[in-house]
XYZ file of C-alpha atoms in Angstrom:
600
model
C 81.556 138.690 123.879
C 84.843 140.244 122.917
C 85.412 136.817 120.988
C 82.547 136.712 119.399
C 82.670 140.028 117.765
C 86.240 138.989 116.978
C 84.880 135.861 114.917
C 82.267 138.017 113.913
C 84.714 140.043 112.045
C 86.163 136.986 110.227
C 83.437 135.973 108.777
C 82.431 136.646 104.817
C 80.891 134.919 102.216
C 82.730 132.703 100.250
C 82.187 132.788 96.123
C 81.881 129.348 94.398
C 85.232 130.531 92.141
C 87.285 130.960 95.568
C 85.504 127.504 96.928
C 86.633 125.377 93.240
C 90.032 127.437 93.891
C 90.921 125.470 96.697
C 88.873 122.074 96.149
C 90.005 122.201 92.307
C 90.531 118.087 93.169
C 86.304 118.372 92.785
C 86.489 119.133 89.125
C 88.949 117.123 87.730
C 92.276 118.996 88.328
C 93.808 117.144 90.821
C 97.123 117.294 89.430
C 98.720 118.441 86.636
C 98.782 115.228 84.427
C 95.446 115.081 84.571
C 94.593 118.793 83.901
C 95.011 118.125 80.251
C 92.769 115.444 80.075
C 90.229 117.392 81.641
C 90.225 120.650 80.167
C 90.276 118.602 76.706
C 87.173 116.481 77.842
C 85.643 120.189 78.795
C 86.073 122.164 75.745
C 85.380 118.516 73.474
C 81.826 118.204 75.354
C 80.881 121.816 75.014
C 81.750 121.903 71.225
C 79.734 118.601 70.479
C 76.889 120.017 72.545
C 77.162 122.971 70.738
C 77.226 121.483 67.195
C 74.380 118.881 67.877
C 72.360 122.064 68.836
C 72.922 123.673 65.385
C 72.287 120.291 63.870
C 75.555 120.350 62.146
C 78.203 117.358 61.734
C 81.165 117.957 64.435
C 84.355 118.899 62.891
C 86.651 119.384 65.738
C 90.774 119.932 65.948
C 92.558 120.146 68.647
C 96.133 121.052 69.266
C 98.494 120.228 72.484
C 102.175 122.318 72.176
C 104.513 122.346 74.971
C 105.485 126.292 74.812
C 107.769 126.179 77.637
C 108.971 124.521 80.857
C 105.784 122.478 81.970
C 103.717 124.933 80.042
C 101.503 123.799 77.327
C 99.498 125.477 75.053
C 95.739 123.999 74.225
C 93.434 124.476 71.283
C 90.454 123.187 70.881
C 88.087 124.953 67.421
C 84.791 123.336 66.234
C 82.280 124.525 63.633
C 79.438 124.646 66.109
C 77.039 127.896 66.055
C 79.366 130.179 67.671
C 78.687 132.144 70.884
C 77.455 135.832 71.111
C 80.267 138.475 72.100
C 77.645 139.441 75.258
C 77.471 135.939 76.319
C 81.949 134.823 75.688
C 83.033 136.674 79.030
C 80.456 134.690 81.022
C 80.197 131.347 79.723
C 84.178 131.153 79.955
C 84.652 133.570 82.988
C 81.684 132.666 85.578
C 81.456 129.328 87.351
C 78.180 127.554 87.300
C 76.579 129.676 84.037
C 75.145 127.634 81.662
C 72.108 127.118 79.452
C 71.602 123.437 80.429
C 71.162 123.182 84.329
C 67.693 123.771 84.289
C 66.658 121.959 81.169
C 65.890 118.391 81.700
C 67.266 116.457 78.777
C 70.370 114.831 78.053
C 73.430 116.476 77.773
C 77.384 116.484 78.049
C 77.454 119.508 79.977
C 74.848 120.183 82.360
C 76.315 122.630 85.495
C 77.967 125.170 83.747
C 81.838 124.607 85.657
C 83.594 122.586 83.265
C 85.071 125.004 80.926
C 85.405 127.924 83.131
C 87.003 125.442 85.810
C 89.634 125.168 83.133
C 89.835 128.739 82.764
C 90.305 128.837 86.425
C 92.990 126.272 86.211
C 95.459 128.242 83.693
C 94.939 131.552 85.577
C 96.281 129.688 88.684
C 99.108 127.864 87.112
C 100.565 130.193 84.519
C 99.092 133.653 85.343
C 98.010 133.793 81.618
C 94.943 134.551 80.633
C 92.440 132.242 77.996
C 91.870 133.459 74.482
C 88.382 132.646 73.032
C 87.308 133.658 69.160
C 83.820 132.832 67.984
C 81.704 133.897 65.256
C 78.132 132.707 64.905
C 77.183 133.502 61.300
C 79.098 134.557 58.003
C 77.621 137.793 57.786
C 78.713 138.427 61.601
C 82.672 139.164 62.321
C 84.283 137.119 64.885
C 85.401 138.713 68.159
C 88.779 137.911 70.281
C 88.543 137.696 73.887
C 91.293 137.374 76.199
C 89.601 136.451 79.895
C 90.198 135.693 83.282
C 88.163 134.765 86.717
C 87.845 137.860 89.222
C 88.023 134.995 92.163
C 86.448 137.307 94.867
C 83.421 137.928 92.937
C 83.076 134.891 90.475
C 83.094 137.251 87.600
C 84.503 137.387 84.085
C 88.094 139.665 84.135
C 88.105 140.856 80.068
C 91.225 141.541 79.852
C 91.082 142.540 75.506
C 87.901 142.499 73.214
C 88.391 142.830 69.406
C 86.885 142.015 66.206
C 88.992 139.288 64.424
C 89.571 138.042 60.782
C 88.687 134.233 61.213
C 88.865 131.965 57.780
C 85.500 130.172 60.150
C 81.648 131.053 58.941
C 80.864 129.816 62.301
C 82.631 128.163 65.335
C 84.426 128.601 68.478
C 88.193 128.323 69.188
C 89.468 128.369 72.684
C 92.908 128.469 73.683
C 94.080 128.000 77.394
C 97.527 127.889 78.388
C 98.913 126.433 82.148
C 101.561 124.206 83.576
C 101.499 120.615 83.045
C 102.556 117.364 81.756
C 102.250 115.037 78.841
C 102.820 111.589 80.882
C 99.105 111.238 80.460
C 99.628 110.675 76.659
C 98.431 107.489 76.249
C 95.282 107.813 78.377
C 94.550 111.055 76.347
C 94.389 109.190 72.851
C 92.474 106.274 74.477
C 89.953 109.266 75.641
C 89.807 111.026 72.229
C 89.608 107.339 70.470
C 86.495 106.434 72.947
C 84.866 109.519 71.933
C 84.956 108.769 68.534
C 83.650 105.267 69.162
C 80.301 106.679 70.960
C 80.057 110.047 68.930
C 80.443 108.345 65.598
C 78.991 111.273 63.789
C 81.805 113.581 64.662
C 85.382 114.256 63.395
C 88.123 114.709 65.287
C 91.416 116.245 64.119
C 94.662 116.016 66.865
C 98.100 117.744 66.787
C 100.313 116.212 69.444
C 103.752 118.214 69.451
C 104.693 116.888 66.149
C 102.496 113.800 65.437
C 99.016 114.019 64.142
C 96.358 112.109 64.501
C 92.232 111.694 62.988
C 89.515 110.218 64.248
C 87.188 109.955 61.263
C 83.424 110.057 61.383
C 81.852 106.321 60.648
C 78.467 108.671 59.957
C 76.689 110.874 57.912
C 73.852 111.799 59.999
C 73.465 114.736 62.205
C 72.137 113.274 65.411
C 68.619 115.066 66.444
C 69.076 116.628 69.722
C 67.193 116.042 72.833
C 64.678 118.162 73.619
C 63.598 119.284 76.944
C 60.731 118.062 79.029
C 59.159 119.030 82.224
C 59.870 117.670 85.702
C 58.016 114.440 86.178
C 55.346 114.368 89.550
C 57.753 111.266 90.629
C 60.809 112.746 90.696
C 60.391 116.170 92.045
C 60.890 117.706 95.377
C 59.175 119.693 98.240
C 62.232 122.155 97.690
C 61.399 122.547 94.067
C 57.753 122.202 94.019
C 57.464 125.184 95.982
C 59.446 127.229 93.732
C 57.462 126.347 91.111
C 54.380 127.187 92.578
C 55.382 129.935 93.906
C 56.230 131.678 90.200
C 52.891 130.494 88.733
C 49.903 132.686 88.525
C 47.605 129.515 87.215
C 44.794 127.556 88.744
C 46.142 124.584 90.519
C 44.846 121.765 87.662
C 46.496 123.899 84.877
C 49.080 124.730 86.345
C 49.864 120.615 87.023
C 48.900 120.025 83.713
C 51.361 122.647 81.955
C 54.134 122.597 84.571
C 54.734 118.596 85.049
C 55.659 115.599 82.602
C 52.651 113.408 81.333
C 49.869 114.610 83.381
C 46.721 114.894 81.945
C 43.464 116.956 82.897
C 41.976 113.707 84.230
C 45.876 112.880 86.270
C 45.662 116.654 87.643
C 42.541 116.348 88.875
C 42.851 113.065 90.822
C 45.443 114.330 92.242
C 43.688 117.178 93.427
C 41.057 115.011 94.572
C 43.774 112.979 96.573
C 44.877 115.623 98.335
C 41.698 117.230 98.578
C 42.215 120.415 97.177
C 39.724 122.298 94.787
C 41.109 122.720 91.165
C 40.019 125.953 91.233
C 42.590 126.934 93.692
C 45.662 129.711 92.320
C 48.831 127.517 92.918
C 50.776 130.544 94.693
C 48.391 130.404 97.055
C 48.891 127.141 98.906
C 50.014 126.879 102.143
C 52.894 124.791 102.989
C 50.916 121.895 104.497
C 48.439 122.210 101.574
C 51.932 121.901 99.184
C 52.978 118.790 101.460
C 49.865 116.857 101.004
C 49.509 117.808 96.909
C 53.089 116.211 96.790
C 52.193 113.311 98.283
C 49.453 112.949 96.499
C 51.315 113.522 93.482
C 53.310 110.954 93.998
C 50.857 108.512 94.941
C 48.589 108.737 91.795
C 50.068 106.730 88.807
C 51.291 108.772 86.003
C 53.287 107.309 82.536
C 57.011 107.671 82.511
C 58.665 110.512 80.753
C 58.194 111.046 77.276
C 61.849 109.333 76.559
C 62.378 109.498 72.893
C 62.478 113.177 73.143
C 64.617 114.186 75.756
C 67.459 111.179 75.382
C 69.452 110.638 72.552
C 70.318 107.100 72.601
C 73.657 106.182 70.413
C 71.967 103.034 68.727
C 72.986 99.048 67.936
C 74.305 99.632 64.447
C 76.271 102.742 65.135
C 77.526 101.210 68.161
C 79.180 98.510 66.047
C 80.653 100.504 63.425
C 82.287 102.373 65.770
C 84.231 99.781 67.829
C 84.656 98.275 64.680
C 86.591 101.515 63.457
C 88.541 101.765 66.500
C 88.841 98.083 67.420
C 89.470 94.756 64.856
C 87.304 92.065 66.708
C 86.093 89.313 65.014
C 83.265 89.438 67.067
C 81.161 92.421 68.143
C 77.233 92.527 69.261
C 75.659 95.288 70.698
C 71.947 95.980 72.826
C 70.353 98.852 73.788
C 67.409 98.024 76.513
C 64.392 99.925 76.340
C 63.971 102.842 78.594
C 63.248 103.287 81.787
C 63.414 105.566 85.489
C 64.694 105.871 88.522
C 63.223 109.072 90.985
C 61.230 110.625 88.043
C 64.676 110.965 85.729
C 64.752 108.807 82.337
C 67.593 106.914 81.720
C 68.318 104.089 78.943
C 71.189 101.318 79.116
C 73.096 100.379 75.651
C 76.007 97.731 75.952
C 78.435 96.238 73.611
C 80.811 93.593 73.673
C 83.832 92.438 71.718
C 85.852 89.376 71.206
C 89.256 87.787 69.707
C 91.235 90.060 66.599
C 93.573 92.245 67.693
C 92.573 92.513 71.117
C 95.057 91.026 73.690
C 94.705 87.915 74.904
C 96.270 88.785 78.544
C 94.847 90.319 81.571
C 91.723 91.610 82.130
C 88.735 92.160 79.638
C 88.814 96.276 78.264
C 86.007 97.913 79.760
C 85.093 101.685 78.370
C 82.305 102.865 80.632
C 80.376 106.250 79.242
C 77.890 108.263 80.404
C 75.518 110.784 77.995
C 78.262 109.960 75.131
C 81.266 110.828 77.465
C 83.996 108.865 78.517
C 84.255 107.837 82.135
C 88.474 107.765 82.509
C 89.224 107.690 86.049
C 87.398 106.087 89.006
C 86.949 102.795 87.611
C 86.749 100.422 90.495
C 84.040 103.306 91.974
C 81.801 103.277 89.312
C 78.379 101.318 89.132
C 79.238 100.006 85.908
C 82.674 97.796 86.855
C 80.708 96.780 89.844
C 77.809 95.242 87.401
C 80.158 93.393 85.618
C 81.783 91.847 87.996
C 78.687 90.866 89.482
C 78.118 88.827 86.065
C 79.120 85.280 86.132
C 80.785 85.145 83.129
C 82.417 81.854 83.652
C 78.716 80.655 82.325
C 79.619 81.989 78.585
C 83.387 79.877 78.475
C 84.817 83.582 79.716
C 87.526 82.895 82.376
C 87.523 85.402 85.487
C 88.643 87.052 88.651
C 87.071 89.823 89.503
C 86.337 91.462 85.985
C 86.203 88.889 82.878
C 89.825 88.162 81.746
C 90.851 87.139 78.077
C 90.176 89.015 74.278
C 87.310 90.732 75.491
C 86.010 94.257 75.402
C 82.807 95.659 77.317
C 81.157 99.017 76.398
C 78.639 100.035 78.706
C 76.586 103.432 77.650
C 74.401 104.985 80.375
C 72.026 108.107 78.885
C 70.142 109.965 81.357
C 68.630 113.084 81.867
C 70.178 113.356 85.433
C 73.207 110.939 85.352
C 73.837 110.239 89.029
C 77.775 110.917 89.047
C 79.498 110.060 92.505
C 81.571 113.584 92.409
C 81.315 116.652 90.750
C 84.272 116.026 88.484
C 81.478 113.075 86.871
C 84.379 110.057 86.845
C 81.635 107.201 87.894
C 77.893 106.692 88.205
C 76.418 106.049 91.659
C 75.231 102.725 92.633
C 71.425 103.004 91.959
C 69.603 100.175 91.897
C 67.559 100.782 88.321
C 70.346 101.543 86.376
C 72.813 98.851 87.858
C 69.809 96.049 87.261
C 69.595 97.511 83.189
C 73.387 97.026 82.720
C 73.311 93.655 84.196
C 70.578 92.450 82.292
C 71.839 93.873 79.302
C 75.117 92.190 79.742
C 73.600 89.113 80.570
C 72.213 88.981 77.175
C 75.117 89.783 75.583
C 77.371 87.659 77.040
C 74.719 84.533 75.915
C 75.535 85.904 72.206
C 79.064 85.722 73.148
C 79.036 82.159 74.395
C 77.411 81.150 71.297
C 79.725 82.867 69.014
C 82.505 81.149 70.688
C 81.188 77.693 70.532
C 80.100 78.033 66.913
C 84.259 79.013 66.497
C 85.234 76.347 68.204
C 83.223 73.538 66.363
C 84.056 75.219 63.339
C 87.814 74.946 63.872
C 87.154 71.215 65.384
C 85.746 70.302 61.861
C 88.423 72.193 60.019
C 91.245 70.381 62.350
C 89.140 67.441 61.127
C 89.053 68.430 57.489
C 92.608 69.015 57.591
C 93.154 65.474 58.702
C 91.136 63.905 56.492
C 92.948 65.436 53.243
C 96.233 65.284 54.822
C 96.338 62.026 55.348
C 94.045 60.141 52.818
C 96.290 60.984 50.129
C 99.434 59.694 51.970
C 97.734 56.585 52.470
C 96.848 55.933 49.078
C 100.506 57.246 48.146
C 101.603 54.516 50.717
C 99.306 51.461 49.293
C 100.093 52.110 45.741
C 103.646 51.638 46.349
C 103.076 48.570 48.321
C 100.234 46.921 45.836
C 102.696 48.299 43.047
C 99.676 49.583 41.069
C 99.002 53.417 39.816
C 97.809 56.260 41.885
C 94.275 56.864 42.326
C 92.744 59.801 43.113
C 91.136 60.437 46.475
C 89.784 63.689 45.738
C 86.212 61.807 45.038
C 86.401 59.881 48.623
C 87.209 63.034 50.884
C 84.242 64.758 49.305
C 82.008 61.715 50.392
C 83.268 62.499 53.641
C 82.904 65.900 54.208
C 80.277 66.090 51.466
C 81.003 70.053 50.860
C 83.247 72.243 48.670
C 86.487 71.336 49.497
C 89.186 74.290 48.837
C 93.169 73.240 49.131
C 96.274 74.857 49.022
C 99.501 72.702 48.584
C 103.165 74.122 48.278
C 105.790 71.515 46.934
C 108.930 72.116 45.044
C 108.399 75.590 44.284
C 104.842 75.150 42.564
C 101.499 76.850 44.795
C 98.328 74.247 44.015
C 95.027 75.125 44.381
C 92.236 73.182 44.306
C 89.149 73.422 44.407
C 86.562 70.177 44.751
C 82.536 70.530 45.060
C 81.144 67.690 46.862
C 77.913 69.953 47.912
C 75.110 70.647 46.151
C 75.934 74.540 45.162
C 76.186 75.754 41.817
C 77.170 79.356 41.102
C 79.446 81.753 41.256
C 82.669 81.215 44.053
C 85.325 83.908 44.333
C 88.899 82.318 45.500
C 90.819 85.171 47.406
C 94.407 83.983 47.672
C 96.664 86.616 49.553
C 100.433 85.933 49.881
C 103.743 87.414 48.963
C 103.751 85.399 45.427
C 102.456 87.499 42.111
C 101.181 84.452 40.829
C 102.426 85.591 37.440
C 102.879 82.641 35.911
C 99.299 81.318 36.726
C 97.620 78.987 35.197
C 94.897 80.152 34.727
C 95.852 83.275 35.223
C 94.152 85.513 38.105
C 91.024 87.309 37.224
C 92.603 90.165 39.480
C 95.916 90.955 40.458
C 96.479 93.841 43.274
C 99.870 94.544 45.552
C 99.941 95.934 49.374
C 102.914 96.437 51.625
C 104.702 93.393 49.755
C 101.481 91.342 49.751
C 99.203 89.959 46.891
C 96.052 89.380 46.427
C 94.799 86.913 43.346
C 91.454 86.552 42.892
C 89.725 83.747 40.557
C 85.858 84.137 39.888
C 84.417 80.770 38.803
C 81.379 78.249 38.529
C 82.449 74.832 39.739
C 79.089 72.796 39.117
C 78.427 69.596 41.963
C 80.820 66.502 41.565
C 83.871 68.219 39.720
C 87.220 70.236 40.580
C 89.038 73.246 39.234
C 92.805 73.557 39.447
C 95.276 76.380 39.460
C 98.603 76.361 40.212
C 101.531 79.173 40.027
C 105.187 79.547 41.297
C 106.292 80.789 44.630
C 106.487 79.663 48.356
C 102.911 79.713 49.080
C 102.469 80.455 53.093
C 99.588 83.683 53.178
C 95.959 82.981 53.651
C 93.517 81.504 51.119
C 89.237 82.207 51.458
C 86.497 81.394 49.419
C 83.483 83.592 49.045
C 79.905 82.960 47.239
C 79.107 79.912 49.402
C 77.909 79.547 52.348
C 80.319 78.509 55.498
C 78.014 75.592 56.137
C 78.620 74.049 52.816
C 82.679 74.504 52.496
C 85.863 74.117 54.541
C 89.133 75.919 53.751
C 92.546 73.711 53.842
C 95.916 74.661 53.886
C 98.012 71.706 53.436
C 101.376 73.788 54.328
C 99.951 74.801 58.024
């Protein structure tokens, strides 16, 4: 006994700020290169939550300063609605406090940790405490707060409060300061640079030390936020269900009708029926085998999925595209979104992109940026659902080579949106292996990668026939050249003959003792307008006839001829220089003309 009173004496509750104190691994600050990354990610979510709340376009800066030995100073301001003086201390000082956990729609933040983790984190590294301004209106001043974490208690430590002069009509600027490093660099622009790919509404300005960086918005259109819904019958528990009822003085059919997702009076009442219960019944008044069998029977009875277009806010195919194609030159980018669906009563929706050739590298494996409810997933790759779906594709079957993940040019976006993303950890680095989701990704990557394989064949018959083209007015002329010096007769011209033969426009370039040719022969049936773009390091000044349109770039220039060449004749122009550069033609289809450079 005289033990047990001992260890009776020990004992004391523990508060969830002294729990994420020691298990600070949980949230993301496992060490301190990564502590940046995170608290960044925190602050970013929160302000583009914020802003797509208000309904207004995100302009966000952030600023990283080293202001000391392994201490860095970090900023991060957006022009989102502001917060409330009441509400600063606790939505920066209190661990799990938040407006989102019990709304079911999608969001960045959901638990309310993230931020005040951070928070957290700089008390425990540099002692100092976080500075927040906000203002939420122009007619309301701003207010300073300096605030830290009373860790026994889990409750905000004001340490000032002040009104401020801020140059902001609305907004929040936080500023957190604690010991770390900037070896993470790199893997902090590629997470800033993948947020502006899936939030392609949003600006983001960056200060690194003395380099600066911006992210520019690709779109104009303030993105309508989700709104919330009620649980759905399929994916609610006992747990829960009880609560529920317990906090409701309605009948039992209205109050399944008003408290749960898509159920009708005629749904309510089956289910009453199925668990034979009278309707009439006050829902606080079940017992808890009478709440057992309405579950069930809840459960059992079919009832439409969640109403998804209101509480997810899917990114979109076009917007998809324009953002990789900001971010990334591919000369090849396609993008799905599959239609919704749900997995334990929680809506989710796939959307997947992929990317080919331009300035990705050629070497190693494919680039895979996995998100989840417009977030970048950085770390955990090999445990996430996503790399395990596509390696699980056989991409060998659309000419991609592989081991493991799909190796070559190639870049795979995968977007998971969710009102309950199942994350494996609560620092949300991968998505759980359920069986819904992982079957959407595949089959959305299956489709994709059949638009791939087509896109590459179509490139590689199209640089067969221009290999071919090549050829054929290389050589013909060096074989008449040849036979008219052996017949001894003049020079014909086999411009008429290749065009049989490849029976299209025919456009050649030809550098030979200092004079640039260009020529252009149509042996199709098109007549109108063509546009020749010739882009080299030659003015062209001397052209005859001279260039519709002259302009200069980093040492380059580009000439540009506007013409009508009708069927069955050729147009000439030809200039000084050294040629070399690249040469297009424009106004025709690709079908009906093939591009030569004679120099290559």
């Amino acid at each position: 006994m005289v033990l047990a009173d001992e260890l009776a004496k020990q004992q004391r509750s523990i508060s969830v700020a002294e729990f994420f104190e020691k298990n600070k691994h949980l949230l993301g600050f496992d060490s301190p290169t990564r502590g940046v990354i995170t608290t960044i990610k925190e602050a970013v979510d929160n302000s583009l939550d914020a802003c797509e709340e208000a309904q207004v376009l995100p302009d966000i800066f952030i600023s990283i300063k080293k202001t000391g030995n392994d201490l860095f100073r970090i900023i991060v301001e957006d022009n989102g609605p502001g917060i409330t003086p009441a509400q600063v201390p606790f939505v920066f000082g209190k661990l799990l406090y938040g407006s989102r956990f019990h709304q079911i729609r999608q969001t960045r933040g959901q638990q309310g940790i993230g931020i005040s983790a951070a928070v957290l984190y700089a008390q425990l590294t540099s002692g100092l405490p976080t500075i927040v301004i906000s203002r939420t209106g122009a007619k309301e001043p701003a207010h300073r707060f300096e605030i830290q974490i009373k860790i026994e208690t889990n409750e905000p430590d004001i340490i000032a409060q002040e009104p401020f002069e801020w140059d902001r009509i609305h907004g929040t600027r936080v500023q957190i300061e604690f010991k770390s490093t900037m070896a993470a660099k790199k893997k902090l622009l590629e997470y800033l640079r993948y947020t502006s790919v899936v939030n392609p509404h949003a600006r983001f300005r960056v200060e690194l030390d003395d380099e600066a960086f911006t992210f520019e918005r690709v779109s104009q259109e303030v993105i309508v936020c989700p709104v919330s819904i009620q649980p759905h019958p399929h994916g609610i528990e006992l747990g829960q269900f009880k609560r529920m009822a317990a906090a409701s003085d309605q009948n039992l059919i209205d109050f399944l009708v008003e408290g749960f997702s898509r159920v009708g009076k005629k749904i309510a009442q089956d289910m009453c029926d199925r668990a034979g219960l009278k309707s009439t019944l006050k829902a606080k008044g079940l017992s808890a085998d009478q709440q057992k069998v309405l579950l069930a029977a809840m459960q059992e009875i079919a009832v439409p999925a969640p109403p998804i277009s209101q509480c997810l806010s899917p990114i979109g195919e076009e917007l998809i595209r324009r953002g990789l194609d900001k971010e990334f030159q591919m000369d090849f980018v396609a993008a799905r979104t599959r239609a919704t669906s749900v997995f334990s009563g929680h809506p989710f929706m796939v959307e997947a992109a992929i990317g080919y050739g331009g300035k990705l590298t050629s070497e190693g494996n494919a680039v895979i940026l996995r998100f989840a409810n417009r977030v970048p997933l950085m770390y955990q790759q090999g445990a996430c659902a996503i790399t395990e779906c596509i390696m699980n594709v056989n991409w060998k079957a659309y000419n991609l080579s592989q081991q493991g993940l799909p190796m070559g040019p190639v870049l795979i976006l995968v977007h998971v949106a969710s009102t309950n993303v199942p994350f494996t950890s609560e620092s949300k680095d991968a998505i759980a292996s359920i069986s819904e989701i992982e079957k959407e990704i595949v089959l959305a990557l299956q489709d994709l990668g059949r638009e791939l394989k087509n896109f590459v064949s179509r490139r590689d018959k199209n640089k067969l026939a221009e290999d071919r083209a090549r050829a054929v007015c290389a050589i013909i002329p060096e074989i008449a050249e040849k036979v008219s010096e052996i017949v001894e007769k003049p020079l014909i011209d086999t411009t008429p003959i290749e065009g049989k033969l490849m029976k299209k426009l025919i456009a050649k370039k030809a550098t030979r003792n200092g004079k640039v040719t260009l020529e252009l022969a149509n042996y199709s049936s098109y007549d109108g307008e063509i546009t020749v773009y010739d882009i080299s390091a030659d003015d062209a000044a001397d052209a005859v006839p001279k260039a519709d349109f002259v302009s200069e770039m980093d040492g380059q220039f580009t000439k540009v001829w506007k013409m009508v060449i009708p069927p069955k004749t050729v147009w000439h122009a030809e200039y000084s220089g050294k040629g070399g550069g690249i040469l297009d033609v424009r106004g025709i289809d690709d079908n009906k003309k093939m591009v030569v450079d004679l120099d290559v």
